[in-house]
XYZ file of N, CA and C in Angstrom:
741
model
N 117.114 41.168 -30.586
C 116.197 40.573 -31.258
C 116.565 40.820 -33.195
N 116.267 40.679 -34.114
C 117.060 40.286 -35.561
C 116.378 40.899 -35.920
N 116.637 42.226 -36.514
C 115.877 43.054 -38.133
C 115.510 42.421 -38.713
N 113.920 42.667 -39.284
C 113.563 42.480 -39.838
C 114.415 41.906 -42.005
N 115.247 43.226 -41.936
C 115.752 42.810 -42.855
C 116.990 41.874 -42.763
N 117.336 41.728 -42.467
C 118.579 41.496 -42.386
C 118.783 39.724 -42.667
N 119.594 39.830 -44.407
C 120.022 38.300 -44.378
C 120.286 36.898 -43.918
N 120.427 35.847 -44.154
C 120.125 34.956 -43.400
C 120.502 34.012 -44.472
N 122.234 33.809 -44.351
C 123.253 33.264 -45.962
C 122.650 31.667 -45.567
N 123.352 31.294 -45.883
C 121.846 29.805 -46.771
C 124.101 29.022 -45.978
N 123.830 28.080 -45.421
C 124.995 26.964 -45.715
C 125.483 26.756 -46.402
N 127.023 26.083 -46.343
C 127.422 25.222 -47.512
C 126.382 24.018 -48.143
N 126.655 24.028 -48.855
C 125.860 22.749 -49.891
C 125.283 21.690 -48.982
N 126.167 21.007 -48.176
C 126.148 19.908 -48.296
C 126.097 19.889 -46.763
N 126.244 20.783 -46.074
C 125.148 20.606 -44.948
C 123.564 21.167 -44.646
N 123.199 20.404 -43.255
C 121.881 21.837 -43.049
C 121.447 21.598 -41.418
N 121.412 23.403 -40.816
C 121.179 22.082 -39.361
C 120.066 22.729 -38.926
N 119.776 21.491 -37.608
C 118.301 21.464 -37.449
C 118.193 21.541 -35.720
N 117.281 22.400 -35.627
C 117.128 22.485 -33.839
C 116.125 21.863 -33.070
N 116.414 21.998 -32.110
C 114.740 21.226 -31.264
C 115.037 22.686 -30.137
N 113.224 22.455 -29.773
C 113.734 23.720 -28.780
C 111.739 23.061 -28.049
N 111.785 23.156 -26.500
C 110.698 23.468 -25.971
C 110.486 24.860 -25.379
N 109.635 25.359 -26.105
C 109.206 26.491 -25.587
C 108.451 26.901 -24.431
N 107.960 25.582 -24.324
C 107.013 26.677 -22.863
C 106.314 27.394 -22.784
N 105.664 27.130 -24.021
C 105.063 28.355 -24.211
C 104.932 29.779 -24.149
N 106.200 29.443 -24.498
C 107.128 31.205 -24.443
C 106.963 31.737 -22.375
N 107.014 31.366 -21.543
C 106.943 31.592 -20.830
C 108.581 30.938 -20.179
N 109.362 32.319 -19.633
C 110.651 31.924 -18.945
C 110.390 32.220 -17.793
N 111.086 31.158 -17.188
C 111.451 31.120 -15.738
C 111.478 32.442 -15.359
N 111.119 33.277 -14.798
C 111.266 34.441 -14.415
C 109.484 35.587 -15.265
N 109.162 34.255 -15.092
C 107.226 33.781 -15.508
C 106.455 34.479 -16.447
N 107.509 35.542 -17.540
C 106.879 36.422 -17.927
C 106.649 35.237 -19.366
N 105.691 35.908 -19.656
C 105.449 35.415 -21.253
C 105.860 35.994 -22.049
N 106.970 35.471 -22.865
C 107.645 36.646 -23.419
C 107.963 35.659 -25.442
N 107.191 36.181 -26.346
C 107.179 35.831 -27.244
C 108.118 35.953 -27.882
N 108.310 36.682 -28.133
C 109.526 37.990 -28.696
C 111.116 37.477 -27.885
N 111.087 36.812 -26.604
C 112.246 36.481 -25.749
C 112.763 34.965 -27.306
N 111.720 33.816 -26.662
C 111.329 33.090 -27.647
C 112.192 33.252 -28.497
N 111.500 34.629 -29.579
C 111.888 34.038 -30.645
C 113.544 34.453 -30.677
N 113.388 35.899 -30.031
C 114.951 36.282 -30.216
C 116.170 34.474 -29.507
N 115.791 33.919 -28.985
C 116.336 32.221 -29.161
C 116.394 31.842 -30.167
N 115.278 31.800 -30.963
C 115.253 30.730 -32.350
C 115.834 31.416 -33.359
N 116.036 32.392 -33.626
C 117.123 33.205 -33.960
C 118.645 32.984 -34.225
N 119.119 33.166 -32.858
C 120.112 33.023 -32.593
C 120.964 31.379 -32.500
N 120.100 30.555 -32.980
C 120.164 29.108 -33.563
C 121.042 29.146 -34.829
N 120.208 29.584 -35.796
C 121.303 30.295 -36.606
C 120.675 29.064 -37.386
N 119.720 28.156 -37.151
C 118.800 27.289 -38.258
C 117.986 27.000 -39.152
N 118.187 26.079 -40.153
C 117.726 26.454 -41.105
C 115.828 25.659 -40.949
N 115.804 24.705 -40.097
C 115.099 23.798 -40.030
C 114.875 24.139 -37.871
N 113.495 24.660 -37.583
C 113.715 24.417 -36.143
C 112.191 23.497 -35.864
N 111.998 23.149 -34.675
C 111.096 21.550 -34.315
C 110.830 22.834 -32.896
N 109.846 22.486 -32.858
C 109.182 23.179 -31.671
C 108.800 22.385 -30.442
N 108.588 22.815 -29.585
C 107.597 21.717 -28.346
C 106.838 23.054 -27.889
N 105.198 22.652 -27.018
C 104.864 23.416 -26.629
C 105.213 24.525 -26.673
N 104.570 24.949 -28.376
C 104.219 26.508 -28.849
C 103.177 26.896 -28.923
N 102.282 26.091 -28.673
C 100.364 26.254 -27.949
C 99.924 26.704 -26.849
N 99.518 27.343 -26.665
C 98.877 27.719 -25.006
C 97.914 25.962 -24.843
N 97.978 25.731 -23.226
C 97.569 24.713 -22.828
C 95.964 24.004 -23.686
N 95.142 24.976 -23.410
C 93.988 25.286 -23.096
C 92.512 25.472 -24.722
N 92.231 25.038 -24.463
C 91.452 24.590 -26.441
C 90.134 26.132 -25.867
N 90.850 26.734 -27.484
C 90.999 25.831 -28.709
C 92.987 26.304 -29.055
N 93.004 26.227 -27.832
C 95.066 25.469 -28.067
C 95.580 27.104 -29.206
N 95.879 27.961 -28.474
C 96.035 29.545 -29.456
C 97.241 29.546 -29.470
N 97.921 29.706 -30.231
C 99.664 29.854 -30.763
C 99.933 29.908 -29.556
N 101.486 29.676 -29.050
C 102.548 31.662 -27.533
C 103.507 31.879 -27.955
N 103.071 31.316 -29.505
C 103.992 32.272 -30.803
C 103.265 33.222 -31.423
N 102.991 34.525 -31.656
C 102.115 35.073 -32.705
C 102.847 34.963 -34.196
N 102.183 34.020 -35.261
C 102.555 34.298 -37.059
C 103.264 35.087 -37.076
N 102.548 36.268 -36.997
C 102.808 37.889 -37.492
C 104.541 37.441 -37.419
N 105.104 37.730 -36.525
C 106.321 37.473 -35.191
C 106.851 36.956 -36.136
N 106.401 35.716 -36.278
C 107.677 34.190 -36.732
C 108.068 34.478 -38.504
N 107.278 35.165 -39.100
C 107.059 35.362 -40.297
C 107.632 37.406 -40.754
N 107.382 38.362 -39.611
C 108.431 39.171 -39.419
C 110.049 38.843 -39.694
N 110.080 37.619 -38.991
C 111.634 36.966 -38.760
C 112.263 36.473 -40.456
N 111.327 35.870 -41.373
C 112.085 34.899 -41.765
C 111.854 34.105 -41.998
N 111.060 33.458 -41.378
C 110.337 32.165 -40.941
C 109.881 31.604 -41.870
N 108.659 30.240 -41.450
C 107.776 30.137 -42.383
C 107.261 28.477 -41.664
N 106.073 28.870 -41.598
C 105.344 27.727 -40.457
C 104.674 26.528 -41.657
N 105.538 25.560 -41.119
C 105.180 24.476 -41.853
C 103.556 23.967 -41.300
N 101.940 23.824 -42.262
C 101.163 23.787 -41.779
C 100.684 22.243 -40.917
N 100.788 22.416 -39.954
C 99.822 22.121 -38.446
C 99.215 22.589 -37.631
N 99.041 23.140 -37.809
C 98.247 24.351 -36.736
C 97.284 23.015 -36.679
N 96.034 23.763 -36.300
C 94.661 23.309 -36.038
C 93.412 24.642 -35.652
N 92.731 24.154 -36.134
C 91.049 25.821 -36.151
C 91.353 26.398 -34.575
N 91.588 27.715 -34.210
C 91.418 27.874 -33.763
C 93.071 29.156 -33.347
N 93.493 28.428 -35.395
C 94.786 29.260 -34.295
C 96.039 29.149 -34.007
N 95.704 27.867 -33.679
C 97.220 26.386 -33.232
C 98.240 26.976 -33.916
N 99.448 26.729 -33.675
C 101.092 26.174 -34.455
C 100.723 24.861 -34.344
N 100.652 24.613 -33.799
C 101.017 23.194 -33.939
C 99.868 21.485 -33.254
N 100.148 20.254 -33.550
C 100.126 19.284 -33.587
C 100.218 18.553 -32.026
N 99.277 19.151 -31.371
C 99.395 18.355 -29.624
C 100.921 19.453 -29.280
N 101.343 20.844 -29.756
C 102.383 22.007 -29.538
C 103.508 21.382 -30.048
N 102.941 20.717 -30.944
C 104.246 20.558 -32.097
C 104.809 20.776 -33.438
N 105.539 22.114 -32.976
C 105.925 22.864 -34.601
C 106.248 22.962 -35.548
N 106.738 22.902 -36.415
C 108.100 23.674 -37.518
C 108.124 24.439 -37.767
N 109.052 25.754 -38.118
C 109.323 26.948 -38.730
C 111.129 26.198 -39.490
N 110.994 27.032 -40.524
C 111.529 26.331 -41.650
C 112.394 27.964 -42.590
N 113.218 27.611 -42.424
C 114.439 29.368 -44.301
C 113.197 29.212 -44.656
N 113.039 30.213 -45.862
C 112.931 30.062 -46.857
C 112.872 28.895 -48.380
N 114.454 29.272 -47.783
C 114.958 27.856 -48.635
C 114.914 26.094 -49.007
N 114.681 26.492 -47.330
C 113.482 24.538 -47.329
C 111.991 24.283 -47.635
N 111.746 24.085 -48.705
C 111.001 23.995 -49.416
C 109.165 22.054 -48.282
N 108.152 22.094 -47.906
C 107.758 21.371 -48.422
C 107.462 20.393 -49.084
N 107.439 18.948 -48.810
C 106.893 17.873 -50.281
C 105.978 17.060 -49.457
N 105.767 17.165 -48.368
C 104.589 16.142 -47.728
C 104.467 16.484 -45.912
N 103.781 16.112 -45.750
C 103.092 16.414 -44.343
C 102.325 15.762 -43.135
N 102.751 15.241 -42.542
C 101.558 13.896 -41.637
C 101.999 14.913 -40.135
N 100.097 14.735 -39.715
C 100.468 14.651 -38.816
C 99.929 13.158 -37.741
N 100.681 12.510 -36.710
C 100.444 11.930 -36.339
C 100.306 11.458 -34.807
N 98.890 10.661 -34.909
C 98.395 10.752 -33.522
C 99.044 9.374 -32.652
N 99.757 9.762 -30.866
C 100.377 8.222 -31.050
C 99.968 7.633 -30.028
N 99.913 7.029 -29.252
C 99.284 5.943 -28.331
C 99.532 6.782 -26.316
N 99.590 6.198 -26.018
C 99.716 6.523 -24.547
C 98.555 7.109 -23.195
N 98.604 7.325 -22.307
C 97.605 8.041 -20.652
C 97.208 9.974 -21.793
N 98.759 10.472 -21.818
C 98.193 11.472 -22.177
C 98.134 11.474 -23.118
N 98.098 13.253 -23.907
C 96.717 13.230 -25.373
C 98.842 13.905 -25.957
N 99.576 12.779 -26.805
C 99.738 13.638 -27.306
C 100.257 12.910 -28.937
N 101.202 14.086 -29.930
C 100.647 13.560 -31.260
C 102.438 13.898 -32.067
N 102.865 13.649 -32.931
C 104.544 14.130 -33.572
C 103.811 13.757 -34.776
N 104.791 14.809 -35.660
C 104.889 15.664 -36.850
C 105.609 15.460 -37.485
N 105.161 15.026 -38.772
C 106.304 14.773 -39.939
C 106.506 15.869 -41.700
N 107.538 16.533 -41.535
C 107.778 16.808 -42.771
C 108.291 15.771 -43.821
N 108.850 16.324 -44.980
C 109.613 15.377 -45.681
C 109.504 16.271 -46.986
N 111.125 17.469 -46.739
C 111.592 18.759 -47.268
C 112.712 18.614 -48.069
N 112.138 19.694 -49.185
C 113.472 19.699 -50.602
C 114.577 20.210 -49.512
N 115.213 20.052 -49.242
C 117.157 20.740 -48.658
C 118.698 20.753 -49.825
N 119.208 21.702 -48.887
C 120.726 22.218 -49.848
C 120.982 20.409 -49.557
N 120.513 19.761 -48.802
C 120.819 18.349 -48.749
C 120.666 17.416 -49.394
N 119.349 18.033 -49.819
C 118.317 16.479 -51.363
C 117.109 16.699 -50.414
N 116.586 15.719 -50.353
C 115.235 14.816 -49.564
C 116.183 14.816 -48.129
N 114.861 15.071 -47.302
C 115.412 15.016 -45.773
C 113.565 15.276 -44.717
N 113.598 13.481 -44.335
C 112.251 13.630 -43.266
C 112.783 14.364 -41.751
N 111.901 14.588 -41.830
C 111.744 16.355 -40.103
C 110.334 15.302 -39.212
N 111.544 14.160 -38.161
C 109.766 14.566 -37.470
C 109.814 14.989 -35.789
N 109.111 15.114 -35.895
C 109.084 16.439 -34.461
C 108.135 15.614 -33.151
N 108.664 15.489 -32.612
C 108.063 14.768 -30.847
C 108.069 15.573 -29.690
N 107.147 14.926 -29.120
C 107.539 15.453 -27.560
C 106.956 13.982 -26.042
N 107.641 12.895 -26.531
C 106.878 12.107 -25.481
C 106.565 12.236 -24.287
N 105.757 10.693 -24.078
C 104.878 11.045 -22.931
C 106.058 11.110 -21.644
N 105.289 10.974 -20.376
C 106.690 11.472 -18.908
C 106.745 9.831 -18.555
N 106.116 8.731 -19.025
C 106.185 6.904 -18.583
C 107.168 6.702 -19.580
N 108.783 6.348 -18.548
C 109.349 5.017 -20.340
C 108.665 3.867 -21.089
N 107.334 4.209 -19.918
C 106.609 2.645 -21.154
C 105.684 3.403 -22.451
N 105.223 4.262 -21.602
C 103.867 4.585 -22.943
C 105.160 5.156 -23.724
N 106.911 5.660 -23.213
C 107.596 7.068 -24.712
C 108.082 5.524 -25.550
N 108.178 3.677 -25.129
C 108.797 2.650 -26.128
C 107.532 2.564 -27.296
N 106.339 2.741 -26.070
C 105.328 2.343 -27.418
C 105.443 3.260 -28.044
N 105.714 5.233 -28.249
C 104.989 6.122 -29.057
C 106.564 5.903 -29.671
N 107.324 5.386 -29.562
C 108.637 5.524 -30.503
C 108.693 4.006 -31.624
N 108.007 3.175 -30.858
C 107.847 2.174 -31.687
C 106.165 2.325 -32.731
N 105.259 3.376 -32.097
C 104.684 3.487 -33.213
C 104.531 4.372 -34.489
N 106.143 4.944 -34.565
C 106.424 6.225 -35.300
C 107.921 4.948 -36.170
N 108.167 3.950 -35.632
C 109.821 3.379 -36.981
C 108.018 2.873 -36.910
N 107.290 1.693 -36.643
C 105.751 1.257 -37.786
C 105.498 2.506 -39.075
N 105.733 3.125 -39.206
C 104.773 4.408 -39.845
C 105.854 4.399 -40.805
N 106.885 4.875 -40.362
C 108.496 5.097 -41.248
C 108.818 3.913 -41.926
N 107.835 2.403 -41.606
C 108.597 1.672 -42.761
C 107.668 1.560 -44.006
N 106.682 2.318 -43.569
C 105.065 2.515 -44.131
C 105.084 3.098 -45.987
N 106.628 3.839 -45.630
C 107.253 5.726 -46.171
C 108.192 4.574 -47.170
N 108.279 5.480 -47.930
C 109.634 5.747 -48.619
C 110.757 5.850 -47.574
N 112.292 4.935 -48.003
C 112.997 5.336 -48.127
C 113.245 6.711 -48.088
N 114.245 7.317 -47.511
C 115.333 8.756 -46.740
C 115.451 8.757 -46.233
N 116.627 10.105 -45.972
C 117.533 10.380 -44.728
C 116.467 10.998 -44.028
N 116.363 10.380 -42.636
C 115.374 10.321 -41.613
C 116.621 10.940 -40.143
N 115.262 12.408 -40.028
C 115.834 13.192 -38.255
C 114.517 13.013 -37.571
N 115.267 11.830 -35.995
C 113.765 11.939 -34.872
C 114.212 13.604 -34.464
N 113.731 14.115 -34.214
C 114.273 15.342 -32.919
C 112.473 16.061 -32.627
N 113.600 16.016 -30.842
C 112.795 16.891 -29.870
C 112.620 16.685 -28.066
N 111.938 16.403 -27.957
C 111.878 16.930 -26.300
C 111.520 15.138 -25.980
N 112.532 13.748 -25.616
C 111.662 12.518 -25.444
C 111.610 12.336 -23.687
N 111.329 13.437 -23.194
C 111.865 13.307 -22.108
C 112.566 11.938 -21.296
N 113.311 11.744 -21.646
C 114.097 10.535 -21.479
C 115.592 11.132 -20.857
N 115.461 10.443 -19.259
C 116.202 11.026 -18.074
C 117.307 10.780 -17.779
N 117.768 9.216 -18.880
C 118.715 8.429 -18.328
C 119.180 8.449 -20.070
N 120.758 7.310 -20.809
C 121.296 6.724 -21.327
C 120.028 7.216 -22.792
N 120.020 7.068 -24.211
C 119.682 6.539 -25.140
C 119.400 5.735 -25.559
N 120.486 4.666 -24.875
C 120.369 2.977 -25.199
C 118.652 2.543 -24.876
N 118.116 3.214 -23.856
C 117.364 2.281 -23.150
C 115.483 2.579 -24.056
N 116.485 3.876 -25.706
C 115.396 3.369 -26.442
C 115.331 2.666 -27.401
N 116.433 2.219 -27.814
C 117.163 2.035 -29.066
C 116.367 0.742 -29.254
N 115.357 -0.556 -29.362
C 115.148 -1.126 -29.006
C 113.404 -1.123 -30.080
N 113.080 -0.095 -29.082
C 111.825 0.958 -30.267
C 112.450 1.798 -31.491
N 113.506 1.944 -31.388
C 113.650 3.324 -32.605
C 114.567 2.379 -33.082
N 114.641 0.602 -34.332
C 115.596 0.842 -34.991
C 116.593 1.739 -36.107
N 117.423 0.803 -36.447
C 118.024 2.027 -37.836
C 118.086 2.974 -37.424
N 117.574 3.746 -36.060
C 118.527 5.480 -35.980
C 118.965 5.855 -34.669
N 119.932 6.309 -34.490
C 121.319 6.019 -33.962
C 120.927 7.771 -33.507
N 121.193 7.195 -31.677
C 121.061 9.258 -31.132
C 122.062 9.722 -31.341
N 121.747 11.248 -31.427
C 122.780 12.362 -30.952
C 123.783 12.681 -30.103
N 125.081 12.902 -29.544
C 124.846 12.236 -28.554
C 124.550 14.099 -27.862
N 124.196 14.206 -27.397
C 123.446 15.450 -27.528
C 123.851 16.327 -25.570
N 124.562 16.752 -25.480
C 124.741 17.528 -23.833
C 123.439 18.020 -23.192
N 123.901 18.215 -22.396
C 122.484 17.485 -21.321
C 121.925 19.580 -21.753
N 120.511 19.533 -21.548
C 119.718 20.578 -21.866
C 118.671 20.785 -20.831
N 118.085 20.353 -20.014
C 117.339 20.621 -19.193
C 117.688 20.486 -17.181
N 117.075 20.993 -16.737
C 116.819 22.435 -16.140
C 118.194 23.173 -17.565
N 116.983 23.989 -17.825
C 117.922 24.961 -18.335
C 118.947 26.264 -17.666
N 118.822 26.466 -16.629
C 119.691 27.206 -15.207
C 121.065 25.777 -15.022
N 120.649 24.607 -15.013
C 121.858 23.975 -14.448
C 121.622 22.615 -15.825
N 122.025 23.014 -16.427
C 121.106 21.254 -16.894
C 122.235 20.374 -16.381
N 121.170 19.184 -16.191
C 121.477 17.295 -15.518
C 120.405 16.606 -16.363
N 119.876 16.779 -17.718
C 119.545 15.340 -18.429
C 119.608 15.990 -20.001
N 119.614 15.147 -20.633
C 119.162 15.425 -22.284
C 118.694 14.722 -22.865
N 117.285 15.770 -22.547
C 115.764 15.583 -22.896
C 116.021 15.897 -23.791
N 116.634 16.822 -25.027
C 116.398 16.960 -26.333
C 117.248 16.529 -26.923
N 116.969 15.691 -27.753
C 117.858 15.459 -28.928
C 117.069 14.862 -30.257
N 118.160 14.093 -31.103
C 117.869 14.204 -32.074
C 118.235 12.816 -32.668
N 117.408 11.340 -33.280
C 117.973 10.715 -33.897
C 117.791 10.037 -35.331
N 118.749 10.224 -36.367
C 118.511 10.082 -37.301
C 119.606 8.844 -37.894
N 118.937 8.814 -39.505
C 119.868 6.511 -39.449
C 120.259 7.163 -40.611
N 120.888 5.666 -41.288
C 122.011 5.734 -41.746
C 122.943 6.436 -43.033
N 122.052 7.045 -43.854
C 122.163 8.273 -44.748
C 122.883 9.354 -44.254
N 122.192 9.659 -42.553
C 123.292 11.246 -42.247
C 124.405 10.674 -41.255
N 124.988 11.770 -41.778
C 126.265 12.384 -40.059
C 126.041 13.420 -39.528
N 126.300 13.255 -38.080
C 125.928 14.225 -37.447
C 128.237 15.284 -37.505
N 128.001 16.034 -37.924
C 129.178 17.198 -38.462
C 129.502 18.225 -37.127
N 128.919 18.369 -36.377
C 128.445 19.448 -35.290
C 127.038 19.237 -34.121
N 127.786 19.062 -32.800
C 126.119 19.985 -32.855
C 126.240 20.882 -30.887
N 125.925 20.243 -30.349
C 125.330 21.056 -29.243
C 124.860 21.814 -28.314
N 123.986 23.010 -27.310
C 122.952 23.108 -26.803
C 123.030 24.302 -27.300
N 121.770 25.701 -26.931
C 122.541 26.742 -26.858
C 122.028 27.767 -25.666
N 123.605 27.886 -24.777
C 122.730 28.553 -23.791
C 122.988 30.157 -23.671
N 123.160 30.547 -24.768
C 123.716 32.350 -24.282
C 122.170 33.102 -24.139
N 122.410 34.037 -23.461
C 121.495 34.919 -22.894
C 121.210 35.156 -24.403
N 119.386 34.939 -24.107
C 118.673 34.381 -22.832
C 118.863 32.938 -23.071
N 119.212 32.644 -23.584
C 118.291 30.870 -23.335
C 118.248 30.299 -21.600
N 119.347 30.782 -20.739
C 119.327 29.875 -19.625
C 117.476 30.470 -19.000
N 116.935 31.567 -19.058
C 116.422 32.424 -18.788
C 114.793 31.982 -19.884
N 114.338 31.984 -20.574
C 113.380 31.332 -22.194
C 112.611 30.684 -21.571
N 113.000 29.950 -21.205
C 112.436 28.940 -20.567
C 112.483 27.254 -19.951
N 111.790 26.022 -19.244
C 113.222 25.694 -18.775
C 113.871 24.195 -19.786
N 113.832 24.348 -20.676
C 115.038 23.701 -21.763
C 115.491 24.569 -22.844
N 117.060 24.242 -22.964
C 117.492 25.257 -23.930
C 117.528 24.376 -25.060
N 117.308 25.069 -26.188
C 117.481 24.141 -27.275
C 118.968 23.807 -27.776
N 118.692 22.505 -28.281
C 119.420 21.707 -29.198
C 119.537 21.698 -30.707
N 120.948 21.504 -31.200
C 121.027 21.971 -32.569
C 122.240 21.151 -32.901
N 122.287 20.526 -34.229
C 123.190 19.401 -34.842
C 123.118 20.520 -36.293
N 124.247 19.480 -36.789
C 124.768 19.921 -38.044
C 124.450 18.809 -38.754
N 123.495 18.978 -40.400
C 124.135 17.078 -40.498
C 124.675 17.209 -42.206
N 124.980 16.124 -42.507
C 125.605 15.756 -44.283
C 125.148 14.908 -43.797
N 124.950 14.493 -45.734
C 124.824 13.278 -46.484
C 126.615 12.072 -45.469
N 126.403 10.801 -45.802
C 128.207 10.353 -45.315
C 128.376 10.390 -46.386
N 129.561 11.034 -47.404
C 129.911 10.309 -48.127
C 130.151 12.184 -48.254
N 129.090 13.154 -48.388
C 129.792 14.061 -48.780
C 130.547 14.843 -48.275
N 131.017 15.845 -49.390
C 131.831 16.748 -50.096
C 131.349 18.118 -48.307
N 132.353 18.194 -47.069
C 131.860 19.416 -46.677
C 132.773 20.096 -46.386
N 133.883 20.451 -47.061
C 135.011 21.340 -46.776
C 133.948 22.906 -47.461
């Protein structure tokens, strides 16, 4: 457990770390609901921004599975995507940021499909400059994943140009090139397999970035207790602007 008094060093001025984590409602593979364990995994990522999926319980009013006071005690700010009833996010999608990251604008996005799905959009002021982060948890059928991604890219065409990251659980078991037609202008980072956590065989958790951005380092986090805290391992990426001095 990370003490509440611990200092979190900022990364180099020209890079930022993003992470994505499907919490599975903080229920681990041991069938125990342990939000403290989930937050231990989140803290160990040493990220500036964390996109979460399945952050809320399933039944209305879908209260958060990860308590607000526990999050704030560990130095995170919860971005305002929650709904009445105490939820952390929108359709289970939530976003946490460190104090040096500032929110400029936000948007909740309804996504088409058989299942209720949504995405969250945050435009942030960060150490590398303006950055748009979109958190997703896409549908179980590829047809609807493609429709959902197309809806997001249409929305992006209506917003100002900005370095943009699409992050989350894409539910895509095969190569991400199957999604390329629905994500013009975005390139997927080659994240290793993250699901299922004990013995990963699929890279469900991923990032796609647009041209101003460059992925410096990336991976999945498998150190204890990540392999038991959820059925997904968290993924992370260090980003910079192309041409920035990263030494």
